[in-house]
Short mmCIF file of C-alpha atoms in Angstrom, two decimals:
data_model
loop_
_atom_site.label_atom_id
_atom_site.label_comp_id
_atom_site.label_asym_id
_atom_site.label_seq_id
_atom_site.Cartn_x
_atom_site.Cartn_y
_atom_site.Cartn_z
CA MET A 1 88.59 77.10 114.65
CA MET A 2 86.12 79.65 113.29
CA HIS A 3 82.42 78.92 112.95
CA ASN A 4 79.68 80.58 110.95
CA GLY A 5 78.20 83.41 113.01
CA ASN A 6 74.52 83.60 113.83
CA ALA A 7 72.35 84.87 116.66
CA ASP A 8 72.59 81.55 118.52
CA ASP A 9 76.39 81.46 118.70
CA ALA A 10 77.61 82.10 122.25
CA ALA A 11 81.16 82.94 121.24
CA LEU A 12 83.44 82.20 118.33
CA THR A 13 87.18 81.78 118.42
CA THR A 14 89.92 82.85 116.03
CA ASP A 15 93.43 84.26 116.27
CA VAL A 16 92.89 87.77 114.92
CA VAL A 17 89.76 89.71 113.99
CA VAL A 18 90.42 92.37 111.38
CA VAL A 19 87.67 94.99 111.42
CA GLY A 20 87.35 96.59 107.99
CA GLY A 21 87.48 94.87 104.61
CA GLY A 22 89.08 97.64 102.59
CA PRO A 23 92.57 97.34 101.07
CA VAL A 24 94.41 97.74 104.39
CA GLY A 25 92.34 95.13 106.23
CA LEU A 26 92.61 92.70 103.33
CA MET A 27 96.37 93.18 103.05
CA LEU A 28 96.71 92.56 106.78
CA ALA A 29 94.61 89.40 106.56
CA GLY A 30 96.90 88.06 103.85
CA GLU A 31 99.98 88.87 105.92
CA LEU A 32 98.55 87.15 108.99
CA ARG A 33 97.81 84.03 106.99
CA ALA A 34 101.33 84.11 105.56
CA GLY A 35 102.51 84.16 109.17
CA GLY A 36 100.52 81.03 109.96
CA VAL A 37 97.64 82.42 112.04
CA GLU A 38 93.88 82.57 111.51
CA ALA A 39 92.32 85.82 110.34
CA LEU A 40 88.65 86.79 110.25
CA VAL A 41 87.74 89.98 108.39
CA LEU A 42 84.51 91.72 109.42
CA GLU A 43 83.24 94.43 107.05
CA LYS A 44 80.01 96.31 107.70
CA LEU A 45 79.37 97.06 104.01
CA VAL A 46 77.50 94.32 102.16
CA GLU A 47 79.28 95.20 98.91
CA PRO A 48 82.59 96.98 98.25
CA ALA A 49 82.27 100.77 98.14
CA GLY A 50 83.53 100.74 94.55
CA HIS A 51 85.06 104.21 94.68
CA ASP A 52 88.47 105.20 93.31
CA ARG A 53 89.49 108.05 95.59
CA ALA A 54 92.99 106.53 95.68
CA GLY A 55 94.61 105.42 92.45
CA ALA A 56 98.37 105.37 92.96
CA LEU A 57 100.55 102.63 94.40
CA HIS A 58 103.92 104.17 95.13
CA THR A 59 107.34 102.55 94.89
CA ARG A 60 107.56 101.17 98.42
CA THR A 61 104.07 99.66 98.15
CA VAL A 62 104.99 98.19 94.76
CA GLU A 63 108.07 96.67 96.41
CA MET A 64 105.88 95.24 99.18
CA LEU A 65 103.58 93.61 96.62
CA ASP A 66 106.68 92.17 94.94
CA LEU A 67 107.73 90.61 98.27
CA ARG A 68 104.56 88.51 98.26
CA GLY A 69 104.48 87.68 94.56
CA LEU A 70 101.44 89.88 93.94
CA LEU A 71 102.98 92.52 91.71
CA ASP A 72 102.28 90.89 88.33
CA ARG A 73 98.55 90.83 89.12
CA PHE A 74 98.57 94.54 89.88
CA LEU A 75 100.65 95.52 86.84
CA GLU A 76 98.56 93.59 84.33
CA GLY A 77 97.01 96.20 82.04
CA THR A 78 98.15 99.00 84.37
CA GLN A 79 99.78 102.26 83.44
CA VAL A 80 102.78 103.46 85.40
CA ALA A 81 104.09 106.97 86.07
CA LYS A 82 107.84 107.61 86.10
CA GLY A 83 107.26 110.75 88.13
CA LEU A 84 104.60 112.90 89.75
CA PRO A 85 104.08 116.57 90.57
CA PHE A 86 104.80 117.86 94.05
CA ALA A 87 102.09 120.24 95.32
CA GLY A 88 100.72 120.45 91.78
CA ILE A 89 104.02 121.74 90.33
CA PHE A 90 103.98 120.00 86.95
CA SER A 91 106.71 121.99 85.21
CA GLN A 92 109.39 120.35 87.38
CA GLY A 93 107.98 117.12 88.77
CA LEU A 94 109.50 114.35 90.84
CA ASN A 95 111.80 112.06 88.85
CA PHE A 96 111.55 108.50 90.15
CA SER A 97 114.57 107.34 88.13
CA LEU A 98 116.64 108.96 90.89
CA LEU A 99 115.40 106.40 93.45
CA ASP A 100 117.32 103.30 94.58
CA THR A 101 114.85 100.61 93.58
CA ARG A 102 114.08 97.94 91.01
CA HIS A 103 110.69 99.64 90.53
CA PRO A 104 111.20 103.37 89.80
CA TYR A 105 107.56 104.18 89.14
CA THR A 106 104.09 104.60 90.60
CA ALA A 107 101.50 102.05 89.47
CA LEU A 108 98.22 103.77 88.58
CA VAL A 109 95.81 101.19 89.98
CA PRO A 110 92.27 102.31 90.87
CA GLN A 111 91.41 101.64 94.51
CA SER A 112 88.44 99.47 93.54
CA ARG A 113 90.75 97.14 91.61
CA THR A 114 93.28 97.11 94.46
CA GLU A 115 90.49 95.99 96.78
CA VAL A 116 89.37 93.22 94.43
CA LEU A 117 92.90 91.86 94.01
CA LEU A 118 93.67 91.96 97.72
CA ALA A 119 90.35 90.25 98.52
CA GLU A 120 91.27 87.46 96.11
CA HIS A 121 94.69 87.18 97.74
CA ALA A 122 93.31 87.09 101.29
CA HIS A 123 90.73 84.48 100.33
CA GLN A 124 93.31 82.31 98.57
CA ALA A 125 95.56 82.60 101.62
CA GLY A 126 92.77 81.17 103.77
CA ALA A 127 91.32 84.24 105.49
CA GLU A 128 87.58 84.36 106.11
CA ILE A 129 85.84 87.54 104.93
CA ARG A 130 82.35 88.38 106.18
CA ARG A 131 80.49 91.28 104.61
CA GLY A 132 77.51 92.94 106.25
CA HIS A 133 78.96 92.30 109.73
CA GLU A 134 79.41 95.40 111.90
CA VAL A 135 81.39 95.45 115.15
CA THR A 136 79.37 97.27 117.82
CA GLY A 137 81.24 96.42 121.01
CA LEU A 138 84.66 95.35 122.31
CA ARG A 139 85.72 93.92 125.64
CA GLN A 140 89.29 92.82 126.26
CA ASP A 141 90.92 90.92 129.11
CA ALA A 142 94.32 89.37 129.76
CA GLU A 143 93.72 86.47 127.35
CA GLY A 144 91.88 88.03 124.44
CA VAL A 145 89.22 90.33 123.04
CA GLU A 146 85.51 89.70 122.66
CA ALA A 147 83.77 91.61 119.89
CA THR A 148 80.03 92.04 119.63
CA VAL A 149 78.95 91.86 116.01
CA GLU A 150 75.69 92.76 114.28
CA GLY A 151 75.36 90.36 111.36
CA PRO A 152 72.71 89.71 108.70
CA ARG A 153 71.23 86.95 110.88
CA GLY A 154 71.39 88.91 114.11
CA PRO A 155 73.95 89.72 116.79
CA TYR A 156 76.73 87.37 117.85
CA ARG A 157 80.07 87.45 119.61
CA VAL A 158 83.51 86.51 118.39
CA ARG A 159 86.51 86.02 120.63
CA ALA A 160 90.06 86.48 119.36
CA ARG A 161 93.54 86.86 120.72
CA TYR A 162 93.77 90.29 119.06
CA VAL A 163 91.56 92.75 117.17
CA VAL A 164 92.90 95.19 114.57
CA GLY A 165 90.85 98.20 113.49
CA CYS A 166 91.25 98.90 109.77
CA ASP A 167 87.85 100.56 109.65
CA GLY A 168 88.69 104.03 108.41
CA GLY A 169 88.86 107.56 109.74
CA ARG A 170 85.63 107.18 111.74
CA SER A 171 86.91 103.92 113.22
CA ALA A 172 84.51 102.21 115.62
CA VAL A 173 87.41 100.12 116.94
CA ARG A 174 89.41 103.22 117.82
CA ARG A 175 86.42 104.71 119.63
CA LEU A 176 85.56 101.49 121.46
CA ALA A 177 89.19 101.07 122.54
CA GLY A 178 89.27 104.62 123.90
CA ILE A 179 92.24 105.69 121.79
CA GLY A 180 92.52 109.45 121.29
CA PHE A 181 92.63 110.93 117.78
CA PRO A 182 94.05 114.45 118.13
CA GLY A 183 94.89 116.76 115.25
CA THR A 184 93.78 119.80 113.29
CA GLU A 185 90.32 120.62 111.96
CA ALA A 186 89.50 121.01 108.28
CA THR A 187 89.97 124.44 106.71
CA VAL A 188 89.22 123.60 103.07
CA ARG A 189 86.21 122.08 101.34
CA ALA A 190 86.72 119.60 98.53
CA LEU A 191 84.34 117.64 96.31
CA ILE A 192 85.11 114.74 93.99
CA GLY A 193 82.84 113.13 91.44
CA TYR A 194 82.99 110.46 88.78
CA VAL A 195 80.31 111.84 86.51
CA ALA A 196 79.49 112.50 82.86
CA THR A 197 79.56 115.59 80.68
CA PRO A 198 78.09 116.16 77.21
CA GLU A 199 80.72 118.81 76.52
CA ARG A 200 83.51 117.93 74.12
CA ASP A 201 87.20 118.77 74.31
CA VAL A 202 87.20 119.55 78.01
CA PRO A 203 90.93 119.97 78.64
CA ARG A 204 92.56 117.54 81.03
CA ARG A 205 93.86 119.99 83.56
CA TRP A 206 95.13 120.70 87.02
CA GLU A 207 94.40 124.39 87.50
CA ARG A 208 95.09 126.76 90.36
CA THR A 209 92.59 129.61 90.07
CA PRO A 210 91.96 132.66 92.31
CA ASP A 211 89.17 130.68 93.98
CA GLY A 212 90.73 127.26 94.49
CA ILE A 213 92.01 124.18 92.70
CA LEU A 214 90.27 122.43 89.81
CA VAL A 215 91.16 118.98 88.44
CA LEU A 216 89.34 117.72 85.34
CA ALA A 217 89.87 114.44 83.47
CA PHE A 218 87.28 113.68 80.78
CA PRO A 219 87.50 111.97 77.35
CA PRO A 220 87.83 114.40 74.39
CA GLU A 221 84.48 113.24 73.06
CA GLY A 222 82.75 113.78 76.38
CA GLY A 223 81.37 111.07 78.63
CA THR A 224 82.39 109.76 82.03
CA GLY A 225 85.34 111.29 83.83
CA ARG A 226 86.51 112.83 87.08
CA ALA A 227 86.11 116.29 88.55
CA VAL A 228 87.79 117.47 91.75
CA VAL A 229 87.24 120.91 93.29
CA ILE A 230 89.12 122.35 96.28
CA GLU A 231 87.98 125.60 97.90
CA TYR A 232 90.16 127.25 100.53
CA GLY A 233 88.70 128.99 103.57
CA HIS A 234 85.50 126.95 103.54
CA ALA A 235 85.60 124.32 106.25
CA PRO A 236 83.02 121.58 105.59
CA ALA A 237 80.08 121.66 107.97
CA ALA A 238 79.33 118.50 109.95
CA ASP A 239 75.72 118.41 108.72
CA GLU A 240 76.23 119.08 105.00
CA GLY A 241 74.86 115.66 104.10
CA PRO A 242 75.52 113.66 100.92
CA VAL A 243 77.00 115.42 97.91
CA THR A 244 74.61 116.09 95.05
CA LEU A 245 75.30 116.65 91.39
CA GLU A 246 74.08 120.22 91.88
CA ASP A 247 76.71 120.73 94.62
CA LEU A 248 79.49 119.59 92.29
CA ASN A 249 78.26 121.73 89.38
CA ALA A 250 78.08 124.81 91.58
CA ALA A 251 81.57 124.25 93.03
CA VAL A 252 83.11 123.73 89.57
CA ALA A 253 81.50 126.94 88.33
CA ARG A 254 82.80 128.91 91.34
CA VAL A 255 86.39 127.76 90.96
CA ARG A 256 86.49 127.55 87.16
CA GLY A 257 84.80 130.90 86.70
CA THR A 258 82.45 129.44 84.08
CA PRO A 259 80.03 126.50 84.31
CA LEU A 260 80.85 123.01 83.07
CA LYS A 261 77.76 120.87 82.56
CA LEU A 262 78.12 117.71 84.66
CA THR A 263 75.33 115.14 84.30
CA GLU A 264 74.20 111.63 84.98
CA PRO A 265 75.27 108.89 85.08
CA VAL A 266 76.95 109.52 88.43
CA THR A 267 79.33 106.75 89.46
CA TRP A 268 80.43 108.28 92.71
CA LEU A 269 80.26 111.59 94.61
CA SER A 270 82.03 112.47 97.84
CA ARG A 271 83.34 115.36 99.90
CA PHE A 272 86.49 115.62 101.97
CA GLY A 273 88.55 118.19 103.83
CA ASP A 274 92.06 118.66 105.13
CA ALA A 275 91.60 117.53 108.73
CA SER A 276 94.86 115.94 109.87
CA ARG A 277 94.58 113.51 112.77
CA GLN A 278 96.64 110.69 114.19
CA ALA A 279 95.89 108.11 116.86
CA GLU A 280 97.76 108.74 120.09
CA HIS A 281 98.62 105.05 120.27
CA TYR A 282 98.46 102.38 117.58
CA ARG A 283 98.02 99.76 120.29
CA SER A 284 95.87 99.50 123.40
CA GLY A 285 96.45 96.08 124.94
CA ARG A 286 95.13 93.53 122.47
CA VAL A 287 93.54 96.11 120.17
CA LEU A 288 95.58 97.72 117.38
CA LEU A 289 94.92 100.23 114.58
CA ALA A 290 96.12 100.47 110.98
CA GLY A 291 95.43 102.63 107.94
CA ASP A 292 92.96 105.50 108.16
CA ALA A 293 91.85 104.28 111.58
CA ALA A 294 95.31 105.38 112.75
CA HIS A 295 95.88 108.47 110.58
CA VAL A 296 93.93 110.77 108.25
CA HIS A 297 95.11 113.71 106.16
CA PHE A 298 94.38 115.60 102.96
CA PRO A 299 94.65 113.09 100.08
CA ILE A 300 97.40 114.74 98.06
CA GLY A 301 100.22 112.74 96.56
CA GLY A 302 98.32 109.47 96.96
CA GLN A 303 100.03 108.72 100.26
CA GLY A 304 97.14 107.64 102.49
CA LEU A 305 96.43 104.21 101.01
CA ASN A 306 100.14 103.52 100.61
CA THR A 307 100.88 104.38 104.24
CA GLY A 308 98.05 102.09 105.35
CA LEU A 309 99.19 99.14 103.22
CA GLN A 310 102.69 99.51 104.60
CA ASP A 311 101.22 99.61 108.14
CA ALA A 312 99.65 96.23 107.37
CA VAL A 313 102.89 94.66 106.15
CA ASN A 314 104.78 96.00 109.17
CA LEU A 315 102.17 94.73 111.62
CA GLY A 316 101.26 91.41 110.01
CA TRP A 317 104.40 89.41 110.68
CA LYS A 318 104.86 90.85 114.17
CA LEU A 319 101.31 90.06 115.24
CA ALA A 320 101.55 86.57 113.73
CA ALA A 321 104.81 86.03 115.64
CA ARG A 322 103.17 87.09 118.88
CA VAL A 323 100.19 84.80 118.33
CA ARG A 324 102.48 81.87 117.54
CA GLY A 325 104.42 82.50 120.73
CA TRP A 326 107.91 83.41 119.58
CA GLY A 327 107.25 87.13 119.17
CA SER A 328 107.65 89.21 122.31
CA GLU A 329 105.52 92.04 123.66
CA GLU A 330 108.42 94.37 122.89
CA LEU A 331 108.39 93.20 119.27
CA LEU A 332 104.69 93.98 118.94
CA ASP A 333 105.26 97.41 120.48
CA THR A 334 107.70 98.25 117.69
CA TYR A 335 104.68 98.53 115.38
CA HIS A 336 103.70 101.84 116.99
CA GLY A 337 107.33 102.85 117.41
CA GLU A 338 108.08 102.37 113.72
CA ARG A 339 104.87 103.37 111.98
CA HIS A 340 103.66 106.32 114.08
CA PRO A 341 106.61 108.56 113.01
CA VAL A 342 106.07 107.58 109.35
CA ALA A 343 102.44 108.74 109.35
CA GLU A 344 103.37 111.82 111.35
CA ARG A 345 105.71 112.80 108.53
CA VAL A 346 103.01 112.13 105.93
CA LEU A 347 100.63 114.45 107.79
CA LEU A 348 103.34 117.10 107.76
CA ASN A 349 104.12 116.92 104.05
CA THR A 350 100.46 116.82 102.97
CA ARG A 351 99.75 119.97 104.98
CA ALA A 352 102.81 121.59 103.41
CA GLN A 353 101.68 120.69 99.89
CA LEU A 354 98.17 122.00 100.50
CA ALA A 355 99.68 125.29 101.73
CA LEU A 356 101.85 125.48 98.58
CA MET A 357 98.73 125.17 96.41
CA ARG A 358 96.84 127.99 98.11
CA PRO A 359 95.67 130.61 95.55
CA ASP A 360 97.67 133.57 96.86
CA GLU A 361 99.55 135.48 94.18
CA GLN A 362 101.39 137.72 96.63
CA HIS A 363 102.87 135.06 98.90
CA THR A 364 102.31 131.47 97.72
CA THR A 365 102.99 131.91 94.01
CA PRO A 366 106.58 133.20 94.53
CA LEU A 367 107.20 130.34 96.97
CA ARG A 368 106.02 127.83 94.35
CA GLY A 369 108.48 129.30 91.90
CA PHE A 370 111.27 128.86 94.41
CA ILE A 371 110.30 125.22 95.09
CA GLU A 372 110.17 124.62 91.34
CA GLU A 373 113.80 125.76 91.04
CA LEU A 374 114.88 123.52 93.91
CA LEU A 375 113.18 120.49 92.33
CA GLY A 376 115.52 120.94 89.37
CA ILE A 377 118.43 119.90 91.61
CA ASP A 378 118.78 116.11 91.59
CA GLU A 379 119.51 115.77 95.30
CA VAL A 380 116.49 117.88 96.23
CA ASN A 381 114.29 116.03 93.75
CA ARG A 382 115.47 112.70 95.16
CA TYR A 383 114.75 113.89 98.71
CA PHE A 384 111.14 114.81 97.90
CA GLY A 385 110.67 111.74 95.71
CA ARG A 386 111.81 109.38 98.45
CA MET A 387 109.51 111.12 100.93
CA ILE A 388 106.40 110.81 98.72
CA THR A 389 107.08 107.22 97.63
CA GLY A 390 107.96 105.98 101.12
CA THR A 391 111.44 104.87 100.07
CA ASP A 392 113.08 107.11 102.68
CA VAL A 393 111.72 105.01 105.58
CA ARG A 394 114.38 103.68 107.92
CA TYR A 395 113.36 102.05 111.17
CA ALA A 396 115.56 102.79 114.16
CA THR A 397 113.69 100.92 116.91
CA PHE A 398 114.64 97.80 118.82
CA THR A 399 118.38 97.81 118.05
CA SER A 400 121.07 96.92 120.56
CA ALA A 401 123.17 99.88 119.48
CA SER A 402 122.15 103.51 119.34
CA PRO A 403 121.22 104.73 115.84
CA GLY A 404 124.62 106.41 115.52
CA GLN A 405 126.47 103.16 116.33
CA ALA A 406 124.37 100.68 114.36
CA HIS A 407 125.51 99.59 110.90
CA PRO A 408 124.11 102.00 108.27
CA TRP A 409 122.02 99.21 106.73
CA THR A 410 120.16 98.53 109.98
CA GLY A 411 116.53 99.53 109.57
CA CYS A 412 116.81 100.04 105.80
CA PHE A 413 114.78 98.23 103.13
CA ALA A 414 116.66 95.40 101.45
CA GLY A 415 113.85 94.01 99.30
CA TRP A 416 115.15 95.75 96.17
CA LEU A 417 118.60 94.10 96.34
CA VAL A 418 119.63 91.34 93.93
CA LEU A 419 121.67 88.39 95.17
CA SER A 420 124.31 87.15 92.73
CA GLY A 421 126.99 84.45 92.87
CA ARG A 422 124.41 81.66 93.09
CA PRO A 423 124.22 78.53 90.86
CA GLU A 424 120.79 79.48 89.49
CA GLY A 425 121.93 83.00 88.62
CA PRO A 426 120.95 86.37 90.11
CA VAL A 427 117.95 86.22 92.45
CA PRO A 428 116.04 89.29 93.73
CA VAL A 429 115.82 89.33 97.51
CA ALA A 430 112.11 90.06 97.03
CA GLU A 431 111.65 86.58 95.56
CA LEU A 432 113.45 85.01 98.52
CA LEU A 433 110.96 86.73 100.86
CA ARG A 434 107.86 85.29 99.16
CA PRO A 435 107.25 82.78 102.02
CA ALA A 436 107.22 85.74 104.49
CA ARG A 437 110.08 84.18 106.49
CA PRO A 438 113.06 86.14 107.83
CA LEU A 439 116.32 85.76 105.91
CA LEU A 440 119.94 85.75 106.93
CA LEU A 441 121.85 86.87 103.85
CA ASP A 442 125.46 85.67 104.13
CA LEU A 443 127.30 87.97 101.73
CA ALA A 444 130.86 87.03 102.64
CA GLY A 445 130.97 83.26 103.19
CA ARG A 446 130.72 83.59 106.97
CA ALA A 447 130.33 80.00 108.14
CA ASP A 448 130.36 81.20 111.75
CA LEU A 449 127.25 83.30 111.15
CA ARG A 450 125.45 80.50 109.34
CA GLU A 451 126.19 78.16 112.23
CA ALA A 452 125.04 80.77 114.77
CA ALA A 453 121.66 80.98 113.00
CA ARG A 454 121.09 77.20 113.00
CA PRO A 455 118.97 77.14 116.24
CA TRP A 456 116.52 79.55 114.53
CA ALA A 457 116.11 77.34 111.44
CA ASP A 458 112.39 76.89 112.19
CA ARG A 459 111.87 80.62 111.66
CA VAL A 460 114.85 82.00 109.69
CA SER A 461 116.14 80.93 106.27
CA VAL A 462 119.86 81.26 105.53
CA VAL A 463 120.93 82.19 101.99
CA ALA A 464 124.48 82.78 100.74
CA GLY A 465 125.41 84.99 97.85
CA GLU A 466 126.76 88.37 96.87
CA ALA A 467 125.08 91.77 96.70
CA ALA A 468 126.23 95.27 95.86
CA VAL A 469 125.57 96.98 99.18
CA GLU A 470 127.03 100.36 100.08
CA PRO A 471 128.31 100.82 102.70
CA SER A 472 129.58 97.24 102.61
CA ALA A 473 128.13 94.57 104.87
CA GLN A 474 129.06 90.92 105.32
CA ALA A 475 125.59 89.83 106.43
CA LEU A 476 122.05 91.18 106.54
CA LEU A 477 119.32 89.78 108.77
CA VAL A 478 116.14 90.69 106.86
CA ARG A 479 112.66 90.77 108.37
CA PRO A 480 109.62 89.36 106.50
CA ASP A 481 108.67 92.94 105.52
CA GLY A 482 112.02 93.42 103.76
CA TYR A 483 113.66 95.70 106.35
CA VAL A 484 117.04 94.90 107.88
CA ALA A 485 116.88 93.86 111.54
CA TRP A 486 120.65 93.49 111.92
CA ALA A 487 123.60 94.17 109.65
CA GLY A 488 127.10 92.87 110.22
CA SER A 489 130.52 94.06 109.11
CA ALA A 490 133.82 92.15 109.27
CA ALA A 491 134.18 93.17 112.92
CA ASP A 492 130.83 91.76 114.00
CA THR A 493 130.76 88.38 115.73
CA ALA A 494 128.44 85.41 115.83
CA ASP A 495 127.40 86.41 119.35
CA GLU A 496 126.17 89.76 118.04
CA LEU A 497 124.12 87.98 115.39
CA ARG A 498 122.63 85.66 118.05
CA ALA A 499 121.60 88.70 120.06
CA GLY A 500 119.89 90.19 116.99
CA LEU A 501 118.13 86.91 116.20
CA ALA A 502 116.83 86.60 119.77
CA ARG A 503 115.74 90.23 119.90
CA TRP A 504 113.71 90.07 116.69
CA PHE A 505 112.76 86.42 116.29
CA GLY A 506 112.57 85.00 119.80
CA PRO A 507 114.66 82.47 121.70
CA PRO A 508 116.38 79.62 119.84
CA ALA A 509 114.35 76.47 119.39
CA ALA A 510 116.73 74.58 121.67
CA GLU A 511 115.34 76.57 124.62
CA GLY A 512 112.01 74.78 124.29
CA ARG A 513 108.55 75.48 122.99
CA HIS A 514 107.30 79.00 122.71
CA PRO A 515 104.34 79.67 125.00
CA ALA A 516 101.21 81.09 123.42
CA PRO A 517 100.63 84.73 124.45
#
């Protein structure tokens, strides 16, 4: 069990240490607890950062929150957007009604509120969260990882089976684990500030000017609002230091062409660039990475936080399974295999969007007009919408068949389906996944498949019903994160299901106890 850390502790023990108490680390802690393992969160900040750089929870993240019964908390008093611009093209935005989902919207939740709600969830789930505790060293061996921690009462050590770095783009865990972080350097300079203005009737605007991009959102009567300025061709210097109110005023004047008086009170000021980097490996032995520790990019389209939260849900059940002994090393390796390509694609589309916003009347402006026309075609709009919201993700790892031979539902997200034909009425699959247990959905009364799954009853729930799935399937084996591990047609046998169960969820209970890793 875990003990309270102080300078006299020789070593503490827990299942998983999560380094970083932002939204991604907190989500992961909740997922680990749902999987039945201990989780200790170490966050170097004494208090939450309180900033709202991210403020959009896209459809796939909304669906993930629904899987765990958290969505109502996040939607309370929250506005939703039925579409968003792509690369700042507002005249023909993305239409989320074209998506296959029960939640065709983006929830506009400030990051500070997301962090508060996920901290409450992690705490209620039984995770321990320590603030003001900074990890300064890591040493791993065949049985576990020892972390050196600098706490408010002095240094101490904690020993865990695994450590996960959710500690941001400058991740100490990534550095200490020796994981490379290649990518491209920043070529633009951007400032963001939550500040005040005495000026009235400042138009809410997203403006592409000859000198950059300007985003303003202030109340008509003046007061506190947000200003974002992006300047192309000005890579941020490493030693620029903290952003000042004077820096923000000067940047707004340069890009706007005229000054806008920005004043105290200042809630938050920050700078960022368009450096795009991705960890070479999301796993090094018993050390793993998630969120910004694994990938950073220009924050357009609100995809960074969403990608990180989905990392956490993908990793949580697999790591818990490995700790509990029924998850294999190969299962844990699928975390990198599945999530690395997703973030790689996010890095690609954010760089493309930033290029499409460049203030270049001769070349970029005609291209924007062309993209605007294409977005008016439903299939094109759906393609871009699925990419931005994460609803195009299909995992192709760890299947017995090649991707071309596997059932089309294999690797797809099934959490948005609704199961009918049950005595209590229609039931969303998301509700059935609330306990974070795998599901075998028997959609065709296949008694042979239900019997085949019986030896996995300690890990897999079997539910019968009907669902409108195209192409048709007689059974879906659904992972705790809502993705389909195995899909069966009329031609598939009980032996094929057993192989899928063993591959994803370990040997049947009849084969004995599962050894701890």
